[in-house]
Coordinates of C-alpha atoms in Angstrom, one line a residue:
Chain A
X26 CA 176.1 -46.3 198.0
X27 CA 174.4 -49.7 198.0
X28 CA 172.2 -50.3 195.0
X29 CA 168.7 -51.7 195.3
X30 CA 167.8 -54.5 192.9
X31 CA 164.0 -54.5 193.6
X32 CA 163.9 -50.8 192.9
X33 CA 165.8 -51.2 189.7
X34 CA 163.4 -54.0 188.6
X35 CA 160.3 -51.9 189.4
X36 CA 161.7 -49.0 187.4
X37 CA 162.6 -51.2 184.5
X38 CA 159.0 -52.4 184.4
X39 CA 157.9 -48.8 184.3
X40 CA 160.3 -48.2 181.5
X41 CA 158.8 -51.1 179.6
X42 CA 155.4 -49.5 179.7
X43 CA 156.7 -46.2 178.3
X44 CA 158.7 -47.8 175.5
X45 CA 156.2 -50.5 174.6
X46 CA 154.0 -48.4 172.2
X47 CA 157.1 -47.0 170.5
X48 CA 158.5 -50.5 170.1
X49 CA 155.1 -51.5 168.6
X50 CA 155.3 -48.6 166.2
X51 CA 158.9 -49.4 165.0
X52 CA 157.9 -53.1 164.5
X53 CA 154.7 -52.0 162.6
X54 CA 156.7 -49.8 160.3
X55 CA 158.7 -52.8 159.1
X56 CA 155.6 -54.7 158.0
X57 CA 153.6 -54.8 154.8
X58 CA 149.9 -54.0 155.1
X59 CA 149.0 -57.6 154.9
X60 CA 151.4 -58.6 157.7
X61 CA 150.0 -55.8 159.8
X62 CA 146.7 -57.7 159.9
X63 CA 148.0 -61.3 160.0
X64 CA 151.0 -61.3 162.3
X65 CA 151.4 -60.7 166.0
X66 CA 151.7 -57.0 166.7
X67 CA 154.6 -56.9 169.1
X68 CA 157.1 -58.9 167.0
X69 CA 158.6 -58.7 163.5
X70 CA 157.2 -60.6 160.6
X71 CA 159.2 -63.0 158.4
X72 CA 159.6 -60.4 155.7
X73 CA 160.7 -57.0 157.3
X74 CA 160.5 -54.2 154.7
X75 CA 161.3 -51.0 156.6
X76 CA 163.2 -49.4 153.7
X77 CA 160.5 -50.3 151.2
X78 CA 157.9 -48.6 153.5
X79 CA 160.1 -45.5 153.9
X80 CA 160.4 -45.3 150.2
X81 CA 156.6 -45.5 149.6
X82 CA 155.9 -43.1 152.4
X83 CA 158.3 -40.5 151.0
X84 CA 157.1 -40.8 147.4
X85 CA 153.3 -41.3 147.9
X86 CA 151.2 -38.6 146.3
X87 CA 154.1 -36.7 144.8
X88 CA 156.1 -36.7 148.0
X89 CA 153.4 -35.0 150.1
X90 CA 154.9 -36.4 153.3
X91 CA 158.3 -34.7 152.6
X92 CA 156.4 -31.4 152.1
X93 CA 154.7 -31.9 155.5
X94 CA 158.0 -32.7 157.2
X95 CA 159.6 -29.6 155.6
X96 CA 156.6 -27.4 156.7
X97 CA 156.9 -28.8 160.2
X98 CA 160.6 -28.0 160.3
X99 CA 160.1 -24.5 159.1
X100 CA 157.2 -23.7 161.5
X101 CA 159.0 -25.2 164.4
X102 CA 162.4 -23.7 163.9
X103 CA 161.2 -20.2 163.1
X104 CA 158.7 -20.2 166.0
X105 CA 161.1 -21.7 168.5
X106 CA 164.1 -19.5 167.7
X107 CA 161.9 -16.4 167.5
X108 CA 160.0 -17.2 170.7
X109 CA 163.2 -17.9 172.6
X110 CA 164.9 -14.7 171.4
X111 CA 161.9 -12.5 172.2
X112 CA 161.5 -14.2 175.6
X113 CA 165.2 -13.9 176.4
X114 CA 165.3 -10.1 175.5
X115 CA 162.1 -9.4 177.5
X116 CA 163.2 -11.6 180.5
X117 CA 166.6 -9.9 180.5
X118 CA 164.9 -6.5 180.4
X119 CA 162.5 -7.3 183.2
X120 CA 165.2 -9.0 185.4
X121 CA 168.0 -6.5 185.0
X122 CA 166.2 -3.1 184.7
X123 CA 163.6 -1.2 186.6
X124 CA 161.0 0.8 184.6
X125 CA 157.6 2.2 185.0
X126 CA 154.6 -0.1 184.7
X127 CA 156.9 -3.1 185.1
X128 CA 154.9 -4.8 187.8
X129 CA 151.6 -4.5 185.9
X130 CA 153.0 -5.8 182.6
X131 CA 154.7 -8.6 184.5
X132 CA 151.6 -9.9 186.1
X133 CA 149.6 -9.6 182.9
X134 CA 152.1 -11.8 181.1
X135 CA 152.4 -14.3 184.0
X136 CA 148.6 -14.4 184.2
X137 CA 148.6 -15.4 180.5
X138 CA 150.4 -18.6 181.4
X139 CA 147.1 -19.9 182.7
X140 CA 145.2 -19.1 179.6
X141 CA 145.1 -22.4 177.7
X142 CA 146.5 -22.5 174.2
X143 CA 143.3 -24.0 172.8
X144 CA 141.0 -21.6 174.4
X145 CA 143.0 -18.9 172.7
X146 CA 143.2 -20.7 169.4
X147 CA 139.6 -20.2 168.4
X148 CA 139.7 -16.5 169.2
X149 CA 142.9 -16.2 167.2
X150 CA 141.3 -18.0 164.3
X151 CA 138.4 -15.7 164.3
X152 CA 140.7 -12.7 164.3
X153 CA 143.0 -14.1 161.7
X154 CA 140.0 -14.9 159.5
X155 CA 139.1 -11.2 159.5
X156 CA 142.6 -10.0 158.5
X157 CA 143.2 -12.8 155.9
X158 CA 146.0 -14.6 157.7
X159 CA 144.1 -17.9 157.8
X160 CA 145.6 -20.7 155.6
X161 CA 149.0 -19.1 155.5
X162 CA 152.2 -20.2 157.3
X163 CA 151.9 -17.0 159.4
X164 CA 148.8 -18.4 161.0
X165 CA 151.0 -21.1 162.6
X166 CA 154.2 -19.1 163.2
X167 CA 152.8 -15.8 164.7
X168 CA 150.8 -17.3 167.6
X169 CA 153.8 -19.5 168.5
X170 CA 156.1 -16.5 168.9
X171 CA 154.6 -15.4 172.1
X172 CA 155.5 -17.7 175.0
X173 CA 154.5 -16.4 178.4
X174 CA 156.1 -19.4 180.1
X175 CA 159.3 -18.8 178.1
X176 CA 159.3 -15.2 179.4
X177 CA 158.8 -16.4 183.0
X178 CA 161.7 -18.9 182.6
X179 CA 164.0 -16.4 181.1
X180 CA 163.3 -13.8 183.7
X181 CA 164.0 -16.2 186.5
X182 CA 167.1 -17.5 184.8
X183 CA 168.5 -14.0 183.9
X184 CA 168.2 -13.0 187.6
X185 CA 170.9 -15.4 188.7
X186 CA 172.8 -16.2 185.5
X187 CA 173.7 -12.6 184.6
X188 CA 175.6 -10.9 187.5
X189 CA 174.9 -7.1 187.8
X190 CA 178.6 -6.5 188.5
X191 CA 179.5 -7.8 185.1
X192 CA 177.0 -5.5 183.4
X193 CA 178.3 -2.6 185.4
X194 CA 181.9 -3.4 184.4
X195 CA 180.8 -3.5 180.7
X196 CA 179.0 -0.1 181.1
X197 CA 182.1 1.5 182.6
X198 CA 184.0 0.2 179.6
X199 CA 181.6 2.2 177.5
X200 CA 179.7 -0.6 175.9
X201 CA 176.1 0.2 174.9
X202 CA 173.2 -1.7 176.4
X203 CA 172.3 -3.5 173.2
X204 CA 175.9 -4.7 172.7
X205 CA 176.1 -5.8 176.3
X206 CA 172.9 -7.9 175.8
X207 CA 174.1 -9.6 172.6
X208 CA 177.7 -10.1 173.7
X209 CA 177.4 -10.9 177.4
X210 CA 173.7 -11.4 178.3
X211 CA 172.8 -13.9 175.6
X212 CA 175.9 -16.0 176.2
X213 CA 175.2 -16.3 179.9
X214 CA 171.5 -17.1 179.2
X215 CA 172.4 -19.9 176.8
X216 CA 171.2 -22.9 178.9
X217 CA 167.9 -21.1 179.6
X218 CA 167.6 -20.2 175.9
X219 CA 168.2 -23.8 174.8
X220 CA 165.4 -24.9 177.2
X221 CA 162.9 -22.4 175.8
X222 CA 164.0 -23.3 172.3
X223 CA 163.5 -27.0 172.9
X224 CA 160.2 -26.7 174.6
X225 CA 158.8 -24.3 172.0
X226 CA 160.2 -26.6 169.3
X227 CA 158.2 -29.5 170.9
X228 CA 155.1 -27.4 171.3
X229 CA 155.1 -26.3 167.7
X230 CA 156.4 -29.6 166.2
X231 CA 153.6 -31.5 168.0
X232 CA 150.9 -28.9 167.7
X233 CA 147.8 -30.2 166.2
X234 CA 144.9 -28.0 167.2
X235 CA 146.2 -24.7 165.8
X236 CA 147.2 -26.0 162.3
X237 CA 144.0 -28.1 162.2
X238 CA 141.8 -25.0 162.4
X239 CA 144.1 -22.6 160.6
X240 CA 145.0 -24.5 157.5
X241 CA 143.0 -26.2 154.8
X242 CA 145.5 -26.5 152.0
X243 CA 147.2 -29.9 152.4
X244 CA 150.4 -28.4 150.9
X245 CA 150.7 -26.2 154.1
X246 CA 150.0 -29.0 156.6
X247 CA 152.6 -29.9 159.2
X248 CA 153.2 -33.6 159.7
X249 CA 150.8 -33.9 162.6
X250 CA 147.7 -32.7 160.6
X251 CA 148.9 -34.7 157.5
X252 CA 149.2 -37.9 159.6
X253 CA 145.8 -37.4 161.1
X254 CA 144.4 -37.0 157.6
X255 CA 146.0 -40.3 156.5
X256 CA 144.7 -41.9 159.7
X257 CA 141.2 -40.7 158.8
X258 CA 141.6 -42.2 155.4
X259 CA 142.9 -45.5 156.8
X260 CA 140.1 -45.8 159.2
X261 CA 137.7 -44.8 156.4
X262 CA 133.9 -44.9 156.6
X263 CA 133.2 -48.4 157.9
X264 CA 133.9 -50.3 154.7
X265 CA 137.5 -51.0 155.8
X266 CA 138.8 -47.7 154.4
X267 CA 141.9 -47.4 152.4
X268 CA 144.0 -50.0 154.1
X269 CA 147.0 -49.5 151.8
X270 CA 147.7 -46.3 153.5
X271 CA 148.0 -47.9 156.9
X272 CA 151.6 -48.9 156.3
X273 CA 152.5 -45.4 155.2
X274 CA 150.8 -43.9 158.2
X275 CA 152.7 -46.1 160.6
X276 CA 156.1 -45.5 158.9
X277 CA 155.4 -41.8 158.6
X278 CA 154.6 -41.7 162.4
X279 CA 158.0 -43.4 163.1
X280 CA 159.8 -40.9 160.9
X281 CA 158.1 -37.9 162.5
X282 CA 159.1 -38.7 166.0
X283 CA 162.9 -39.4 165.4
X284 CA 164.1 -35.7 164.9
X285 CA 162.8 -34.5 168.3
X286 CA 164.1 -37.5 170.2
X287 CA 167.5 -36.9 168.7
X288 CA 167.4 -33.2 169.6
X289 CA 166.4 -34.0 173.2
X290 CA 169.1 -36.6 173.6
X291 CA 171.9 -34.4 172.1
X292 CA 170.9 -31.3 174.1
X293 CA 170.0 -32.9 177.4
X294 CA 172.8 -31.2 179.4
X295 CA 171.4 -27.8 178.5
X296 CA 167.6 -28.2 179.0
X297 CA 168.0 -30.1 182.2
X298 CA 169.9 -27.2 183.9
X299 CA 167.5 -24.7 182.4
X300 CA 164.5 -26.5 183.7
X301 CA 166.0 -26.8 187.2
X302 CA 166.1 -23.0 187.4
X303 CA 162.5 -22.6 186.4
X304 CA 161.2 -25.2 188.8
X305 CA 162.7 -24.0 192.1
X306 CA 161.6 -20.4 192.0
X307 CA 158.1 -19.1 192.1
Chain B
X846 CA 172.1 13.3 192.2
X847 CA 170.2 14.4 189.2
X848 CA 172.8 12.9 186.8
X849 CA 172.6 9.7 188.7
X850 CA 168.8 9.5 188.4
X851 CA 168.9 10.4 184.7
X852 CA 171.3 7.5 183.9
X853 CA 169.0 5.3 185.9
X854 CA 166.1 6.5 183.7
X855 CA 168.0 5.9 180.6
X856 CA 168.9 2.4 181.8
X857 CA 165.3 1.8 182.7
X858 CA 164.2 2.7 179.2
X859 CA 166.8 0.3 177.8
X860 CA 165.0 -2.5 179.8
X861 CA 161.7 -1.5 178.3
X862 CA 163.3 -1.5 174.9
X863 CA 164.4 -5.1 175.3
X864 CA 160.9 -6.1 176.4
X865 CA 159.1 -4.1 173.7
X866 CA 159.1 -6.7 170.8
X867 CA 157.7 -9.3 173.1
X868 CA 155.2 -7.0 174.7
X869 CA 153.9 -5.7 171.3
X870 CA 153.4 -9.3 170.1
X871 CA 151.8 -10.2 173.4
X872 CA 149.3 -7.4 172.9
X873 CA 148.6 -8.2 169.2
X874 CA 148.6 -12.0 169.4
X875 CA 147.3 -12.6 172.9
X876 CA 145.2 -9.7 174.2
X877 CA 143.7 -8.7 170.8
X878 CA 142.3 -12.1 169.9
X879 CA 140.8 -12.3 173.4
X880 CA 139.3 -8.8 173.1
X881 CA 137.9 -9.6 169.7
X882 CA 136.4 -12.9 170.9
X883 CA 134.9 -11.0 173.8
X884 CA 133.4 -8.5 171.4
X885 CA 132.0 -11.3 169.1
X886 CA 130.5 -13.1 172.0
X887 CA 128.1 -10.2 172.5
X888 CA 126.4 -10.7 169.1
X889 CA 124.3 -13.3 167.4
X890 CA 123.8 -14.0 163.7
X891 CA 120.4 -15.2 162.6
X892 CA 119.3 -16.3 159.2
X893 CA 116.6 -13.7 159.5
X894 CA 117.6 -10.3 160.7
X895 CA 121.4 -10.7 160.3
X896 CA 123.9 -9.9 163.1
X897 CA 122.7 -8.1 166.1
X898 CA 123.9 -7.1 169.6
X899 CA 122.5 -9.5 172.2
X900 CA 124.5 -8.5 175.3
X901 CA 125.2 -11.6 177.5
X902 CA 122.6 -13.8 175.8
X903 CA 125.3 -16.2 174.5
X904 CA 126.7 -16.6 178.0
X905 CA 123.3 -17.2 179.4
X906 CA 122.7 -19.9 176.8
X907 CA 126.2 -21.4 177.4
X908 CA 125.8 -21.9 181.2
X909 CA 122.5 -23.7 180.6
X910 CA 123.7 -25.7 177.6
X911 CA 123.6 -29.4 178.5
X912 CA 126.2 -30.3 175.9
X913 CA 128.7 -27.8 177.3
X914 CA 128.0 -28.9 180.9
X915 CA 128.4 -32.5 180.0
X916 CA 131.8 -31.7 178.3
X917 CA 133.0 -29.7 181.3
X918 CA 131.9 -32.4 183.7
X919 CA 133.7 -35.0 181.7
X920 CA 137.0 -33.1 181.7
X921 CA 136.6 -32.4 185.4
X922 CA 136.2 -36.1 186.1
X923 CA 139.2 -36.7 183.9
X924 CA 141.2 -34.1 185.9
X925 CA 140.2 -35.6 189.3
X926 CA 141.2 -39.1 188.3
X927 CA 144.1 -38.7 185.8
X928 CA 146.1 -35.9 187.3
X929 CA 146.7 -37.4 190.8
X930 CA 147.8 -40.7 189.2
X931 CA 150.1 -38.9 186.7
X932 CA 151.7 -36.6 189.3
X933 CA 152.1 -39.4 191.9
X934 CA 153.9 -41.6 189.3
X935 CA 156.1 -38.7 188.3
X936 CA 156.9 -38.0 191.9
X937 CA 157.7 -41.5 192.7
X938 CA 159.9 -41.9 189.6
X939 CA 161.7 -38.7 190.3
X940 CA 162.4 -39.7 194.0
X941 CA 163.6 -43.2 192.8
X942 CA 165.9 -41.7 190.2
X943 CA 167.3 -39.1 192.7
X944 CA 167.8 -41.7 195.5
X945 CA 170.9 -43.0 193.9
X946 CA 169.7 -46.5 194.8
X947 CA 169.1 -47.8 191.4
X948 CA 171.1 -49.0 188.4
X949 CA 170.7 -47.7 184.9
X950 CA 169.1 -44.5 186.3
X951 CA 170.2 -42.4 183.3
X952 CA 168.6 -44.8 180.8
X953 CA 165.4 -45.1 182.7
X954 CA 165.1 -41.3 183.2
X955 CA 165.5 -40.6 179.4
X956 CA 163.3 -43.6 178.5
X957 CA 160.4 -42.4 180.6
X958 CA 160.8 -38.9 179.3
X959 CA 160.8 -39.9 175.6
X960 CA 157.0 -40.0 175.1
X961 CA 157.0 -36.2 175.7
X962 CA 158.8 -35.8 172.4
X963 CA 156.1 -37.8 170.6
X964 CA 153.4 -35.7 169.1
X965 CA 150.0 -36.4 170.7
X966 CA 148.7 -37.3 167.2
X967 CA 151.3 -40.1 166.9
X968 CA 150.7 -41.1 170.6
X969 CA 147.0 -41.4 170.1
X970 CA 147.4 -43.3 166.8
X971 CA 149.7 -45.8 168.5
X972 CA 147.5 -46.4 171.5
X973 CA 144.4 -46.4 169.2
X974 CA 145.9 -49.4 167.3
X975 CA 147.1 -51.1 170.5
X976 CA 143.6 -50.7 171.9
X977 CA 142.0 -52.2 168.7
X978 CA 139.6 -55.1 169.3
X979 CA 140.5 -56.9 166.1
X980 CA 144.2 -56.5 165.4
X981 CA 145.5 -54.9 168.5
X982 CA 148.2 -56.9 170.3
X983 CA 146.2 -57.0 173.6
X984 CA 143.2 -58.4 171.7
X985 CA 145.5 -60.9 169.9
X986 CA 147.0 -62.0 173.3
X987 CA 143.6 -62.3 174.9
X988 CA 142.3 -64.5 172.1
X989 CA 145.4 -66.7 172.2
X990 CA 144.7 -67.6 175.8
X991 CA 141.0 -67.6 175.4
X992 CA 140.2 -64.6 177.6
X993 CA 137.5 -62.0 176.8
X994 CA 139.0 -59.3 174.6
X995 CA 139.3 -56.0 176.6
X996 CA 137.0 -53.4 175.1
X997 CA 139.3 -50.3 175.5
X998 CA 137.3 -48.3 173.1
X999 CA 133.8 -48.9 174.6
X1000 CA 131.8 -46.3 176.3
X1001 CA 132.6 -47.4 179.8
X1002 CA 136.4 -47.6 179.2
X1003 CA 136.9 -44.7 176.9
X1004 CA 137.7 -42.0 179.5
X1005 CA 140.2 -44.4 181.2
X1006 CA 141.8 -45.2 177.8
X1007 CA 142.2 -41.5 177.1
X1008 CA 143.6 -41.0 180.6
X1009 CA 146.2 -43.7 179.9
X1010 CA 147.3 -42.0 176.7
X1011 CA 147.7 -38.6 178.4
X1012 CA 149.5 -40.2 181.4
X1013 CA 151.8 -42.0 179.0
X1014 CA 152.6 -38.7 177.3
X1015 CA 153.2 -36.5 180.3
X1016 CA 154.5 -38.6 183.3
X1017 CA 158.1 -38.2 182.0
X1018 CA 157.8 -34.4 181.5
X1019 CA 156.5 -33.9 185.0
X1020 CA 159.1 -36.3 186.3
X1021 CA 161.9 -34.3 184.7
X1022 CA 160.7 -31.1 186.2
X1023 CA 160.5 -32.7 189.7
X1024 CA 163.8 -34.4 189.2
X1025 CA 165.5 -31.2 188.1
X1026 CA 164.2 -29.5 191.3
X1027 CA 165.5 -32.4 193.4
X1028 CA 169.0 -32.0 191.9
X1029 CA 169.2 -28.5 193.2
X1030 CA 168.9 -29.5 196.8
X1031 CA 172.3 -29.0 198.4
X1032 CA 174.0 -32.3 199.3
X1033 CA 175.1 -31.2 202.8
X1034 CA 171.5 -31.2 203.8
X1035 CA 171.4 -35.0 203.2
X1036 CA 174.7 -35.5 205.0
X1037 CA 173.4 -33.6 208.0
X1038 CA 170.2 -35.7 208.0
X1039 CA 172.1 -39.0 207.6
X1040 CA 174.3 -37.9 210.5
X1041 CA 171.2 -37.5 212.6
X1042 CA 170.3 -41.1 211.6
X1043 CA 167.6 -40.3 209.0
X1044 CA 167.0 -43.1 206.5
X1045 CA 166.1 -42.7 202.7
X1046 CA 162.4 -42.6 203.4
X1047 CA 162.8 -40.0 206.2
X1048 CA 165.0 -37.9 204.0
X1049 CA 162.5 -38.1 201.1
X1050 CA 159.6 -37.1 203.4
X1051 CA 161.2 -34.4 205.5
X1052 CA 163.7 -32.8 203.1
X1053 CA 162.9 -33.6 199.5
X1054 CA 159.1 -33.3 199.5
X1055 CA 159.0 -29.8 201.1
X1056 CA 161.8 -28.7 198.7
X1057 CA 159.6 -29.9 195.8
X1058 CA 156.6 -27.7 196.7
X1059 CA 157.2 -25.0 194.0
X1060 CA 157.9 -27.6 191.3
X1061 CA 154.9 -29.6 192.3
X1062 CA 152.7 -26.6 192.1
X1063 CA 154.1 -25.8 188.7
X1064 CA 153.3 -29.3 187.4
X1065 CA 149.9 -29.2 189.0
X1066 CA 149.0 -25.9 187.3
X1067 CA 150.1 -27.2 183.9
X1068 CA 148.0 -30.3 184.5
X1069 CA 144.9 -28.2 185.3
X1070 CA 145.4 -26.4 182.0
X1071 CA 146.1 -29.6 180.1
X1072 CA 143.2 -31.6 181.3
X1073 CA 140.5 -28.9 180.9
X1074 CA 141.5 -28.2 177.3
X1075 CA 141.6 -31.9 176.4
X1076 CA 141.1 -32.1 172.6
X1077 CA 143.7 -33.9 170.5
X1078 CA 143.3 -37.4 172.0
X1079 CA 139.5 -37.6 171.9
X1080 CA 139.4 -35.9 168.5
X1081 CA 141.7 -38.5 167.0
X1082 CA 140.1 -41.5 168.7
X1083 CA 136.7 -40.2 167.3
X1084 CA 137.8 -41.7 163.9
X1085 CA 137.9 -45.3 165.4
X1086 CA 135.2 -44.9 168.0
X1087 CA 132.6 -42.5 166.5
X1088 CA 129.7 -44.0 168.5
X1089 CA 131.4 -43.3 171.8
X1090 CA 133.1 -39.9 171.2
X1091 CA 130.5 -37.4 170.0
X1092 CA 131.2 -33.8 168.8
X1093 CA 130.7 -32.5 172.4
X1094 CA 132.7 -35.2 174.2
X1095 CA 134.9 -32.6 175.8
X1096 CA 134.3 -28.9 176.3
X1097 CA 137.0 -28.0 173.8
X1098 CA 135.8 -30.5 171.2
X1099 CA 132.4 -28.8 171.6
X1100 CA 133.9 -25.3 171.0
X1101 CA 135.7 -26.6 167.9
X1102 CA 132.5 -28.2 166.6
X1103 CA 130.5 -25.0 167.1
X1104 CA 133.1 -23.0 165.2
X1105 CA 133.8 -25.3 162.3
X1106 CA 130.8 -27.6 161.9
X1107 CA 128.0 -25.7 163.5
X1108 CA 129.1 -22.3 162.0
X1109 CA 128.2 -20.4 165.2
X1110 CA 131.4 -18.3 165.8
X1111 CA 129.6 -15.9 168.2
X1112 CA 128.4 -18.7 170.4
X1113 CA 131.8 -20.5 170.1
X1114 CA 133.6 -17.3 171.2
X1115 CA 131.4 -17.2 174.3
X1116 CA 132.1 -20.9 175.0
X1117 CA 135.8 -20.5 174.6
X1118 CA 135.8 -17.6 176.9
X1119 CA 133.8 -19.4 179.6
X1120 CA 136.1 -22.4 179.2
X1121 CA 139.2 -20.2 179.7
X1122 CA 137.5 -18.6 182.7
X1123 CA 136.8 -22.0 184.2
X1124 CA 140.4 -23.0 183.8
X1125 CA 141.8 -19.9 185.3
X1126 CA 139.4 -20.2 188.3
X1127 CA 140.3 -23.9 188.9
X1128 CA 144.0 -23.1 188.6
X1129 CA 143.7 -20.4 191.2
X1130 CA 141.6 -22.6 193.5
X1131 CA 144.2 -25.3 193.2
X1132 CA 147.0 -23.0 193.9
X1133 CA 145.3 -21.4 196.9
X1134 CA 144.4 -24.7 198.5
X1135 CA 147.9 -25.9 197.9
X1136 CA 149.4 -22.8 199.4
X1137 CA 147.1 -22.7 202.4
X1138 CA 148.1 -26.3 203.4
X1139 CA 151.7 -25.1 203.7
X1140 CA 150.9 -22.6 206.4
X1141 CA 148.5 -24.2 208.9

């Protein structure tokens, strides 16, 4: 097919808009605090010091940034794998079996997709405060385990990806339902599963509101709340604040976005096909 | 016959078994907090007299609360302006990528999507510094060519600046959903259309757009939910523009302030509830109007 140069140029301009802030961030994380204020923002200074900045970011305050990163990884990985497994099992159960009350339960969960996470967060906080779960890792992990949208996606996906004839054949061979799910179902659901894992991973990794209200011990912070705390220090009450922390904040921001980008790039084959299934059905 | 139906029953209960862990957590972590908040919202705590049942007083107070109304109005404005721009851009990008008419399509697609993987905290920090009137690059450039420095963080510009951050974050995500839907359209439809002499625009209008309906509705619904619960971006920009963004700038920021600064959990529960209700209603209205247009 004939390629269009004007269209390519327009789209490259759009691409520039989306990459510009990230370029700025990478450039900024190579600068000393002084250079941040004295050199042009969108180009490197004469004395780039990315590794020095990384070193000070990782060691500042007894390595608190490393602790935040570790917390984020734990919260995100446990939530995402748990949420995906729960959604896959439920989606499979709803798509491949008929049982009493199914329709009502299904519409209750699907209706929940419309309840915004933050409108739910304050009620969850109030409840968790009563049962002593506030300021523990569970306060972040438990609410992230229930993903109504993940359920929807897996149900739609299981409908087509798991043929009934295959299940019947396995049953005739005498395999139990649980074994069939783990050995056949999960394997066929893999692309949908990766999609739910990735999107829950992003949602938990990037979550700010829930940990902000649930945690007050800095040792439990995920990276988002930690960076926001540094940012508040850097902006500080009018008198210029603690400007030394600015370089750490920007380097920390750069470090915190790299893992997710890598995950998306490496797994793109999976999540794109999983998304396609969710977006054409209703 | 009876054996057949009993195996069916057993199988049905296996289905319920698979769904049980999810459903239990759904009840405990989704319905229970909502029920508890609904219960709390019926009480009031006063310094004198302690906690007492007040029925719907908190709701009556909320619907007449100018701070809440101002916040809801602001996110509604945000929704009306930002969402069409974002979805239109996402749609145009998806169509361009799917047209097969451009070079570097893969690079552009992933590049536009990348901001979705950036936490909103980092996105807002970046844009906050880019917007900066002293050291931000736009300010630096304006000064270099003797133009007035754009005041991105002033009262008049703030909502637009916030809209820009949110658009930057989510255009790529919506684009990918639409693009994924476009890829599922069977190729022979295009061939048939081309045979009938349809050009690229005609194909986009008559085949692609109708096929995108469900995906567009999905993105629209997520956008309703996203806009009305706007919190992270204004909360973080508050640190650098405290005079513009007050503690009730958006409805959600107000609910947060009530819970954690104002120490009024009962009233905050009512506000959260109303806010959730507004979002569900707006979602339904949007879906209904969108659906009605399909069948004239």
